[in-house]
Tab-separated table of C-alpha atoms in Angstrom:
chain	number	residue	atom	x	y	z
A	1	MET	CA	158.247	81.230	9.676
A	2	ARG	CA	159.283	84.312	12.293
A	3	PRO	CA	160.708	87.120	10.516
A	4	ASP	CA	164.601	86.370	10.763
A	5	ASN	CA	164.632	83.036	10.432
A	6	ARG	CA	162.248	81.795	7.562
A	7	ALA	CA	163.652	81.046	4.003
A	8	VAL	CA	164.404	83.722	2.106
A	9	ARG	CA	162.081	84.101	-1.106
A	10	ILE	CA	163.461	84.279	-4.614
A	11	GLY	CA	160.462	84.915	-7.102
A	12	ILE	CA	161.097	83.747	-10.712
A	13	GLY	CA	159.166	85.708	-13.353
A	14	GLY	CA	159.501	86.444	-16.777
A	15	PRO	CA	157.041	86.722	-20.429
A	16	VAL	CA	155.331	82.466	-21.168
A	17	GLY	CA	158.224	80.460	-22.452
A	18	SER	CA	161.195	82.241	-21.599
A	19	GLY	CA	162.418	79.067	-19.919
A	20	LYS	CA	161.012	79.739	-16.523
A	21	THR	CA	160.311	76.645	-15.244
A	22	ALA	CA	163.831	75.113	-16.967
A	23	LEU	CA	165.407	77.592	-14.717
A	24	VAL	CA	164.014	76.360	-11.655
A	25	ALA	CA	164.317	72.462	-12.416
A	26	ALA	CA	168.159	73.476	-13.233
A	27	LEU	CA	168.455	75.833	-10.086
A	28	CYS	CA	166.494	72.643	-7.597
A	29	ARG	CA	169.469	69.830	-9.717
A	30	LEU	CA	171.781	72.278	-8.933
A	31	LEU	CA	170.722	73.629	-5.356
A	32	ALA	CA	169.216	70.421	-4.056
A	33	GLY	CA	171.971	68.566	-2.495
A	34	GLU	CA	172.766	71.574	-0.576
A	35	LEU	CA	170.351	73.499	0.923
A	36	ARG	CA	166.512	73.067	2.041
A	37	LEU	CA	164.593	73.876	-0.642
A	38	ALA	CA	160.533	73.912	-2.104
A	39	VAL	CA	159.034	75.494	-4.809
A	40	VAL	CA	156.169	77.650	-5.727
A	41	THR	CA	154.365	77.093	-8.858
A	42	ASN	CA	151.689	79.665	-10.550
A	43	ASP	CA	150.466	78.106	-13.613
A	44	ILE	CA	148.348	79.825	-15.932
A	45	TYR	CA	146.774	76.118	-16.196
A	46	THR	CA	146.809	75.104	-12.358
A	47	THR	CA	149.685	71.901	-12.179
A	48	GLU	CA	150.942	72.301	-15.239
A	49	ASP	CA	154.518	73.488	-14.188
A	50	ALA	CA	154.199	71.658	-11.179
A	51	ASP	CA	153.451	68.503	-13.067
A	52	PHE	CA	157.325	69.038	-15.117
A	53	LEU	CA	159.131	69.506	-12.293
A	54	ARG	CA	157.498	65.948	-10.897
A	55	ARG	CA	158.473	64.128	-13.593
A	56	ALA	CA	161.672	66.200	-13.600
A	57	GLY	CA	162.580	64.450	-10.711
A	58	VAL	CA	164.332	67.488	-9.367
A	59	LEU	CA	162.193	67.547	-6.102
A	60	PRO	CA	160.833	65.450	-3.883
A	61	ASP	CA	156.789	66.134	-4.759
A	62	ASP	CA	155.905	66.966	-1.218
A	63	ARG	CA	158.117	70.551	-2.403
A	64	ILE	CA	156.167	71.829	-4.920
A	65	ARG	CA	153.333	73.460	-4.586
A	66	ALA	CA	151.000	74.641	-7.073
A	67	VAL	CA	149.125	78.287	-6.293
A	68	GLU	CA	145.545	79.226	-8.282
A	69	THR	CA	145.419	81.644	-10.405
A	70	GLY	CA	142.229	82.633	-11.474
A	71	CYS	CA	143.717	83.920	-14.663
A	72	CYS	CA	145.912	86.421	-13.394
A	73	PRO	CA	149.148	85.557	-12.835
A	74	HIS	CA	149.803	89.098	-11.935
A	75	THR	CA	147.834	89.813	-9.442
A	76	ALA	CA	148.787	86.936	-7.438
A	77	ILE	CA	152.390	87.529	-7.456
A	78	ARG	CA	151.419	91.770	-6.935
A	79	ASP	CA	147.999	92.950	-5.710
A	80	ASP	CA	147.180	90.146	-4.317
A	81	ILE	CA	149.842	87.519	-2.890
A	82	SER	CA	147.896	85.784	-0.299
A	83	ALA	CA	147.348	82.396	-1.591
A	84	ASN	CA	151.375	82.442	-3.268
A	85	LEU	CA	152.062	83.254	1.363
A	86	ASP	CA	149.342	80.342	1.802
A	87	ALA	CA	151.439	78.627	-0.174
A	88	VAL	CA	154.955	79.561	1.346
A	89	GLU	CA	153.542	79.058	4.477
A	90	GLU	CA	152.427	75.910	4.325
A	91	LEU	CA	155.456	74.222	2.809
A	92	GLU	CA	157.401	76.041	5.783
A	93	ASP	CA	154.927	74.551	8.157
A	94	ARG	CA	154.705	71.287	7.098
A	95	LEU	CA	158.871	70.315	6.115
A	96	GLY	CA	160.179	71.890	8.840
A	97	PRO	CA	163.080	75.614	8.662
A	98	LEU	CA	164.152	75.464	4.420
A	99	ASP	CA	166.872	78.126	3.268
A	100	LEU	CA	165.164	78.670	0.195
A	101	VAL	CA	162.093	78.538	-1.402
A	102	LEU	CA	161.494	79.864	-5.317
A	103	VAL	CA	158.313	80.947	-6.052
A	104	GLU	CA	158.137	80.740	-10.015
A	105	SER	CA	155.385	83.066	-11.606
A	106	GLY	CA	152.818	82.498	-14.403
A	107	GLY	CA	154.248	83.247	-17.980
A	108	ASP	CA	152.735	86.704	-18.021
A	109	ASN	CA	154.477	89.805	-20.118
A	110	LEU	CA	157.462	92.314	-19.357
A	111	THR	CA	154.937	94.424	-16.603
A	112	ALA	CA	154.675	91.912	-14.116
A	113	THR	CA	156.867	91.743	-11.094
A	114	PHE	CA	156.476	90.155	-7.634
A	115	SER	CA	155.381	92.539	-4.712
A	116	LYS	CA	158.092	93.007	-1.811
A	117	GLY	CA	155.614	91.577	0.448
A	118	LEU	CA	155.878	88.101	-1.341
A	119	VAL	CA	159.407	87.252	-2.538
A	120	ASP	CA	163.053	89.189	-0.918
A	121	HIS	CA	164.959	89.080	-4.805
A	122	GLN	CA	163.763	88.631	-7.693
A	123	ILE	CA	165.014	87.593	-11.057
A	124	PHE	CA	163.061	87.936	-14.635
A	125	VAL	CA	163.927	85.392	-17.435
A	126	VAL	CA	163.488	87.028	-21.074
A	127	ASP	CA	164.991	84.983	-24.097
A	128	VAL	CA	166.861	85.893	-27.055
A	129	ALA	CA	164.520	83.973	-29.438
A	130	GLY	CA	161.402	86.978	-27.936
A	131	GLY	CA	164.073	89.124	-29.687
A	132	ASP	CA	167.113	91.557	-28.832
A	133	LYS	CA	165.075	94.169	-28.302
A	134	VAL	CA	163.421	93.440	-25.122
A	135	PRO	CA	166.559	94.726	-23.033
A	136	ARG	CA	165.736	98.046	-24.780
A	137	LYS	CA	161.941	97.650	-23.896
A	138	GLY	CA	162.162	97.890	-20.554
A	139	GLY	CA	159.097	97.449	-18.315
A	140	PRO	CA	159.772	97.302	-14.480
A	141	GLY	CA	161.048	93.036	-15.111
A	142	VAL	CA	164.132	94.148	-17.180
A	143	THR	CA	164.526	97.284	-15.197
A	144	THR	CA	164.656	96.718	-11.684
A	145	ALA	CA	164.754	92.862	-11.769
A	146	ASP	CA	167.471	92.334	-9.009
A	147	LEU	CA	168.804	89.565	-11.557
A	148	LEU	CA	168.345	89.796	-15.192
A	149	VAL	CA	168.555	86.207	-17.011
A	150	ILE	CA	168.581	86.604	-21.109
A	151	ASN	CA	167.951	83.105	-21.407
A	152	LYS	CA	168.537	80.788	-25.032
A	153	THR	CA	171.697	82.512	-26.327
A	154	ASP	CA	171.812	78.561	-27.872
A	155	LEU	CA	169.075	80.108	-30.116
A	156	ALA	CA	170.600	83.360	-30.816
A	157	PRO	CA	172.027	83.028	-34.555
A	158	LEU	CA	169.124	80.595	-35.432
A	159	VAL	CA	167.240	84.138	-34.997
A	160	GLY	CA	168.750	86.496	-36.022
A	161	ALA	CA	169.743	88.044	-31.872
A	162	ASP	CA	172.522	90.324	-31.550
A	163	LEU	CA	173.467	89.246	-28.010
A	164	GLY	CA	176.272	92.381	-28.131
A	165	VAL	CA	173.200	94.770	-28.614
A	166	MET	CA	171.120	92.407	-25.909
A	167	ALA	CA	173.262	93.225	-23.204
A	168	ARG	CA	174.484	97.180	-24.066
A	169	ASP	CA	170.410	98.022	-23.504
A	170	ALA	CA	169.954	95.722	-20.321
A	171	ARG	CA	173.007	97.965	-19.641
A	172	ALA	CA	171.233	101.226	-20.517
A	173	ARG	CA	168.387	100.015	-18.262
A	174	ARG	CA	169.412	99.062	-15.696
A	175	GLY	CA	172.238	100.163	-14.061
A	176	ASP	CA	175.024	98.304	-12.009
A	177	LEU	CA	171.988	95.954	-11.436
A	178	PRO	CA	173.618	92.225	-12.922
A	179	THR	CA	172.653	90.639	-15.952
A	180	VAL	CA	172.995	86.839	-17.087
A	181	PHE	CA	173.542	85.871	-20.585
A	182	LEU	CA	172.245	81.635	-19.946
A	183	SER	CA	172.029	78.868	-22.672
A	184	LEU	CA	170.166	75.640	-19.999
A	185	VAL	CA	171.952	73.447	-22.764
A	186	GLY	CA	175.798	71.978	-22.378
A	187	GLU	CA	178.117	73.463	-19.647
A	188	PRO	CA	177.323	75.293	-17.159
A	189	GLY	CA	173.781	75.614	-17.196
A	190	ALA	CA	172.083	77.538	-14.828
A	191	ALA	CA	175.535	77.073	-12.766
A	192	PRO	CA	175.583	81.531	-12.938
A	193	VAL	CA	172.388	81.834	-11.696
A	194	ALA	CA	173.235	78.924	-8.334
A	195	ASP	CA	175.556	81.230	-7.315
A	196	TRP	CA	173.822	84.225	-7.515
A	197	VAL	CA	170.844	82.363	-5.319
A	198	ARG	CA	173.531	81.090	-2.993
A	199	GLU	CA	175.074	84.110	-2.317
A	200	ARG	CA	171.750	86.331	-1.428
A	201	VAL	CA	170.618	82.677	0.567
A	202	ALA	CA	173.947	83.158	2.307
A	203	GLU	CA	173.356	87.579	3.133
A	204	PRO	CA	171.882	88.427	6.865
A	205	HIS	CA	168.369	89.786	6.604
A	206	HIS	CA	169.316	93.249	6.323
A	207	THR	CA	165.677	94.124	7.439
A	208	PRO	CA	163.087	92.674	9.320
A	209	ARG	CA	160.447	91.022	6.511
A	210	ASP	CA	156.891	93.321	7.031
A	211	HIS	CA	155.151	89.851	7.125
A	212	ASP	CA	153.053	88.040	9.760
A	213	PRO	CA	152.360	84.852	9.947
A	214	ALA	CA	148.694	83.329	9.883
A	215	PRO	CA	146.618	85.891	12.513
A	216	ALA	CA	147.210	84.394	15.471
A	217	HIS	CA	144.335	82.868	18.106
A	218	THR	CA	143.290	85.572	20.029
A	219	HIS	CA	140.924	85.625	23.308
A	220	GLY	CA	137.357	87.808	22.941
A	221	PRO	CA	136.626	91.605	23.294
B	1	MET	CA	129.252	103.352	10.630
B	2	SER	CA	131.450	104.970	7.742
B	3	LEU	CA	130.623	104.124	3.984
B	4	SER	CA	134.146	104.288	3.061
B	5	THR	CA	135.491	101.805	5.382
B	6	LEU	CA	132.826	99.384	4.056
B	7	LEU	CA	133.512	100.310	0.099
B	8	VAL	CA	137.235	99.083	1.301
B	9	LEU	CA	135.733	96.234	2.237
B	10	ALA	CA	133.821	95.428	-0.663
B	11	ASP	CA	136.650	96.696	-2.648
B	12	GLY	CA	137.590	93.844	-5.116
B	13	ARG	CA	141.562	94.791	-4.619
B	14	LEU	CA	141.341	93.906	-1.406
B	15	PRO	CA	144.515	91.551	-1.470
B	16	SER	CA	141.911	88.644	0.078
B	17	GLY	CA	142.402	85.955	-2.234
B	18	ALA	CA	139.389	86.589	-3.938
B	19	HIS	CA	140.457	86.788	-7.652
B	20	ALA	CA	141.451	83.466	-7.849
B	21	HIS	CA	137.872	81.805	-6.744
B	22	SER	CA	134.808	81.786	-9.710
B	23	GLY	CA	132.154	81.346	-6.700
B	24	GLY	CA	131.316	78.027	-9.136
B	25	VAL	CA	131.440	79.760	-12.549
B	26	GLU	CA	134.285	77.811	-14.199
B	27	ALA	CA	132.757	74.696	-13.192
B	28	ALA	CA	129.844	75.939	-14.820
B	29	VAL	CA	130.836	77.325	-17.623
B	30	SER	CA	132.306	73.916	-18.783
B	31	ALA	CA	129.212	72.312	-18.034
B	32	GLY	CA	128.009	74.901	-20.490
B	33	ARG	CA	124.908	75.840	-17.637
B	34	ILE	CA	126.697	80.029	-18.073
B	35	HIS	CA	127.436	80.320	-21.996
B	36	ASP	CA	126.147	84.453	-21.861
B	37	LEU	CA	124.201	87.099	-20.039
B	38	PRO	CA	120.752	85.434	-19.377
B	39	THR	CA	122.451	82.055	-18.116
B	40	LEU	CA	125.031	84.326	-15.985
B	41	GLU	CA	122.059	86.931	-14.623
B	42	SER	CA	120.215	83.085	-13.959
B	43	PHE	CA	123.185	82.002	-11.682
B	44	LEU	CA	123.213	84.598	-9.828
B	45	VAL	CA	120.173	85.280	-8.986
B	46	GLY	CA	120.118	81.838	-7.412
B	47	ARG	CA	123.629	81.769	-6.371
B	48	THR	CA	122.638	84.604	-4.415
B	49	ALA	CA	119.068	83.452	-2.926
B	50	THR	CA	120.734	80.398	-1.903
B	51	THR	CA	124.457	80.026	-1.129
B	52	GLY	CA	124.969	84.389	-1.167
B	53	THR	CA	121.806	84.457	1.819
B	54	VAL	CA	123.435	81.914	4.107
B	55	ALA	CA	127.024	84.117	3.349
B	56	ALA	CA	125.218	87.132	4.441
B	57	ALA	CA	123.147	85.696	7.435
B	58	PHE	CA	126.787	84.335	8.735
B	59	ALA	CA	128.625	87.337	8.127
B	60	ALA	CA	125.730	88.970	10.041
B	61	ALA	CA	125.501	87.310	12.723
B	62	THR	CA	129.662	86.554	13.227
B	63	CYS	CA	129.675	90.680	13.353
B	64	ARG	CA	126.833	91.039	15.728
B	65	ALA	CA	128.437	88.641	18.047
B	66	LEU	CA	131.625	90.403	17.858
B	67	THR	CA	130.354	93.911	18.653
B	68	SER	CA	127.119	94.054	20.595
B	69	GLY	CA	129.092	95.246	23.607
B	70	ARG	CA	131.572	97.824	21.628
B	71	SER	CA	130.077	100.898	23.729
B	72	GLY	CA	132.068	99.935	26.122
B	73	VAL	CA	135.104	98.555	25.026
B	74	GLY	CA	137.896	99.876	26.163
B	75	THR	CA	136.915	102.755	28.315
B	76	VAL	CA	136.554	101.233	31.442
B	77	PRO	CA	139.893	101.540	33.539
B	78	HIS	CA	141.119	98.210	35.329
B	79	ALA	CA	138.790	96.820	33.143
B	80	ARG	CA	140.534	93.787	32.394
B	81	ASP	CA	140.946	93.380	36.617
B	82	GLU	CA	137.785	92.262	36.093
B	83	ALA	CA	138.534	88.555	35.010
B	84	THR	CA	135.365	87.380	35.722
B	85	PRO	CA	132.667	88.981	33.902
B	86	SER	CA	135.174	89.854	30.440
B	87	ASP	CA	136.643	85.374	30.779
B	88	GLY	CA	132.297	84.715	30.735
B	89	ASP	CA	131.701	86.883	27.609
B	90	GLY	CA	134.466	85.620	26.191
B	91	ALA	CA	133.647	82.309	26.456
B	92	ARG	CA	129.649	82.407	25.279
B	93	LEU	CA	131.872	84.722	22.021
B	94	ALA	CA	134.150	82.007	21.127
B	95	GLU	CA	130.632	79.773	21.761
B	96	ARG	CA	128.522	81.986	19.382
B	97	VAL	CA	131.087	81.939	16.500
B	98	ALA	CA	131.999	78.862	16.927
B	99	ALA	CA	128.727	77.277	16.550
B	100	LEU	CA	128.855	80.077	13.591
B	101	ASP	CA	130.672	78.047	11.703
B	102	ASP	CA	129.850	74.891	12.491
B	103	GLY	CA	126.657	76.224	11.160
B	104	ILE	CA	128.414	77.092	7.798
B	105	ASP	CA	130.131	73.553	7.837
B	106	VAL	CA	126.832	71.661	8.156
B	107	ARG	CA	124.782	73.984	5.402
B	108	THR	CA	128.106	73.080	3.280
B	109	ALA	CA	127.999	69.831	1.057
B	110	SER	CA	130.302	69.727	-0.709
B	111	PRO	CA	133.831	68.844	0.721
B	112	ALA	CA	135.662	70.828	-1.639
B	113	LEU	CA	133.656	74.378	-1.288
B	114	ARG	CA	133.953	73.517	2.594
B	115	VAL	CA	138.050	73.729	1.638
B	116	ALA	CA	137.387	76.782	-0.556
B	117	SER	CA	135.779	78.234	2.689
B	118	ARG	CA	138.172	78.034	5.244
B	119	ALA	CA	140.838	79.316	2.334
B	120	GLN	CA	139.024	82.503	1.616
B	121	GLY	CA	138.478	82.611	5.061
B	122	ARG	CA	142.082	82.074	6.014
B	123	ALA	CA	143.194	84.878	3.866
B	124	LEU	CA	140.590	87.386	4.547
B	125	LEU	CA	142.007	86.976	7.522
B	126	ARG	CA	145.570	88.234	6.870
B	127	ALA	CA	144.512	90.598	5.474
B	128	VAL	CA	142.188	91.835	8.240
B	129	THR	CA	144.984	91.544	10.639
B	130	ARG	CA	147.171	93.308	8.381
B	131	ILE	CA	144.515	96.797	8.505
B	132	TRP	CA	142.987	96.034	11.589
B	133	PRO	CA	145.550	94.744	13.875
B	134	ALA	CA	143.627	94.849	17.003
B	135	ALA	CA	141.191	93.092	15.059
B	136	THR	CA	139.035	90.502	17.244
B	137	ASN	CA	139.457	86.539	16.245
B	138	PRO	CA	138.261	84.442	18.830
B	139	ALA	CA	137.585	81.758	15.320
B	140	GLY	CA	141.672	80.332	14.775
B	141	PRO	CA	143.228	80.150	12.116
B	142	ASN	CA	140.769	79.203	9.559
B	143	PRO	CA	137.196	80.375	9.944
B	144	HIS	CA	134.693	80.045	7.048
B	145	HIS	CA	134.247	82.617	4.467
B	146	PRO	CA	131.430	84.295	6.376
B	147	ILE	CA	132.687	84.140	9.803
B	148	ALA	CA	135.844	85.304	8.633
B	149	THR	CA	133.838	88.135	7.214
B	150	GLY	CA	131.402	89.355	10.112
B	151	ILE	CA	135.463	89.828	12.069
B	152	ALA	CA	136.730	92.262	9.182
B	153	ALA	CA	133.553	94.317	9.567
B	154	ALA	CA	133.972	93.950	13.581
B	155	ALA	CA	137.688	94.581	12.876
B	156	ALA	CA	136.713	97.573	10.630
B	157	GLY	CA	134.007	100.027	12.560
B	158	LEU	CA	131.015	98.317	10.814
B	159	GLY	CA	128.023	96.746	11.751
B	160	PRO	CA	125.768	93.383	10.820
B	161	GLY	CA	123.843	94.926	7.984
B	162	ASP	CA	127.640	96.238	6.266
B	163	ALA	CA	128.750	92.706	6.857
B	164	ALA	CA	125.912	90.560	4.968
B	165	LEU	CA	126.127	93.128	2.070
B	166	VAL	CA	130.372	92.795	1.862
B	167	ALA	CA	129.348	89.214	2.020
B	168	VAL	CA	126.279	88.888	-0.465
B	169	TYR	CA	127.808	91.820	-2.889
B	170	GLY	CA	131.692	89.812	-2.990
B	171	GLY	CA	129.279	87.079	-3.641
B	172	LEU	CA	128.246	87.681	-6.956
B	173	THR	CA	131.039	90.241	-8.045
B	174	GLY	CA	133.624	87.376	-7.714
B	175	SER	CA	131.561	85.374	-9.510
B	176	ALA	CA	130.857	87.978	-12.195
B	177	SER	CA	133.829	88.874	-13.020
B	178	ALA	CA	135.197	85.432	-13.177
B	179	ALA	CA	132.444	85.125	-16.319
B	180	VAL	CA	133.763	88.238	-17.301
B	181	ARG	CA	137.302	86.691	-17.653
B	182	LEU	CA	136.062	82.867	-18.547
B	183	LEU	CA	133.336	84.364	-21.407
B	184	GLY	CA	134.680	87.150	-22.632
B	185	LEU	CA	131.611	88.627	-21.616
B	186	ASP	CA	130.641	93.090	-22.724
B	187	PRO	CA	132.132	93.850	-18.776
B	188	TYR	CA	129.479	96.921	-19.680
B	189	ALA	CA	126.694	94.557	-20.206
B	190	VAL	CA	127.696	91.913	-17.092
B	191	HIS	CA	127.613	94.952	-14.839
B	192	ALA	CA	124.864	96.833	-16.030
B	193	LEU	CA	123.671	93.012	-14.500
B	194	VAL	CA	125.638	93.369	-11.313
B	195	ALA	CA	123.756	96.912	-10.889
B	196	ARG	CA	120.002	95.448	-11.468
B	197	LEU	CA	120.716	92.839	-8.834
B	198	ALA	CA	122.786	95.582	-6.590
B	199	PRO	CA	119.262	96.069	-4.671
B	200	GLU	CA	118.584	92.561	-3.908
B	201	CYS	CA	121.580	92.354	-1.946
B	202	ASP	CA	120.526	95.460	-0.173
B	203	ARG	CA	117.317	92.903	0.518
B	204	VAL	CA	119.667	90.733	1.927
B	205	ALA	CA	122.066	92.270	3.777
B	206	ALA	CA	118.539	93.672	5.164
B	207	ASP	CA	117.110	90.548	6.100
B	208	ALA	CA	120.597	89.538	7.577
B	209	ALA	CA	120.825	91.875	10.035
B	210	ALA	CA	117.528	92.051	11.032
B	211	ARG	CA	118.419	88.178	11.758
B	212	ALA	CA	121.082	88.896	13.267
B	213	ASP	CA	120.766	87.576	17.444
B	214	ASP	CA	118.929	84.468	16.271
B	215	PRO	CA	119.826	80.855	17.126
B	216	VAL	CA	122.162	79.113	14.709
B	217	ASP	CA	119.622	76.808	13.280
B	218	ASP	CA	117.209	79.180	12.664
B	219	LEU	CA	119.313	81.284	10.563
B	220	PRO	CA	118.902	80.977	6.114
B	221	ALA	CA	120.097	77.209	5.149
B	222	GLY	CA	119.908	77.708	1.525
B	223	SER	CA	122.083	75.725	-0.779
B	224	ALA	CA	121.986	74.930	-5.001
B	225	ILE	CA	122.872	71.227	-5.343
B	226	LEU	CA	124.647	71.700	-8.861
B	227	LEU	CA	127.090	74.037	-6.839
B	228	ASP	CA	127.886	71.758	-4.564
B	229	LEU	CA	128.290	68.597	-7.030
B	230	ASP	CA	129.796	71.502	-9.262
B	231	ALA	CA	132.665	71.674	-7.273
B	232	GLU	CA	133.460	67.819	-5.717
B	233	GLN	CA	134.179	67.575	-9.952
B	234	HIS	CA	135.653	70.966	-10.290
B	235	ALA	CA	138.331	70.226	-7.405
B	236	ILE	CA	139.608	67.197	-9.740
B	237	TRP	CA	140.059	68.552	-13.134
B	238	GLU	CA	143.691	68.402	-14.132
B	239	VAL	CA	143.005	72.063	-15.485
B	240	ARG	CA	141.852	74.768	-14.177
B	241	LEU	CA	142.054	78.455	-14.089
B	242	PHE	CA	140.042	78.749	-10.326
B	243	ALA	CA	140.824	77.351	-7.110
B	244	SER	CA	136.970	77.062	-6.255
């Protein structure tokens, strides 16, 4: 939990139903063999996503923690990150040194982003079934996330979504920030996102994290 | 004391984890005991008179223990060399705060509520040590919430009455806000209720401050048995929105 050797923390956010949990499960399958990995979920209903991950068998039970968000999933990842920091630190304390902690937000809206006090990098997941206008609408998730994932491309013909329009709008909104089109049905699945995550984990920690462990036991005045 | 610093501590936007706790409201809503404004009012009045009063008393007592010798702290050259008296003071302080922490334990029948109180205490302490890095914490990393509230008030330069006010008012608004979110009650009506109950918070806090030096066994020990029973049920629900 020292700033320079704690796990890299990556937040995965996005609207309800865009495929955040399926992406986390796919990343766990691809990365669990090579990285020391744990997951914190912020479900609106406490354990739904954590239970899905457990049932999917992608990680041992003790590497998944669920956090309650009191009806405010965006508050728990942005305005008051204490429960999430607690969960991340508890995992690191209990499991020993980790390479990567994925923090999955509860499904929220296009304005929900992670605090820099909680995560080092964030992925924002939208899906083509939400309409090909989503990248154009922008919002802090689409505009500023370190990686934008446009998910469920296999559904594009069924919902009349134009992937070319989405790519163009994403570029316009995001400048040089990367965007990945993804379908978790078939190959290569989440491999491009897993590659991006591997690069983040391999990076040296560029800045000392503005974060302290739980308060130390101190002496009297 | 500084009124604006008191507002910083009492602000619901202070990142201290409070938004994830309903103070028993989620369980009481599910049991049908809170379903409208009058039933919310009954709940808030009862909660303030029991756990609210206990929290206020222990927050005030903790703050008093930490601030009683404040005037001389850090002003005497070479004070650190006089190890014996300051060590003795430190030991007495740690002993008093530990006794207060134990006092919350024995006043909290529900194991789930003890866990929830320590989780909130830890979260508040995390905020305090980031906001006021010179905070004195003789209680370890997981104090009960009222103990952490006393530590927070002392670190912020506030006094026992302020600590008590933060404790009792925070319990009131946390529960009220959870009811707004869970039941969709009119937020103006709920805040009118909070405003009506605010003078009761003043009274509870003044009483807590007046008793801040009392022995732990003499401090208030009110509890609400339905809060305890509900909390045990709530902790094993499969699906819940709030941590407690």
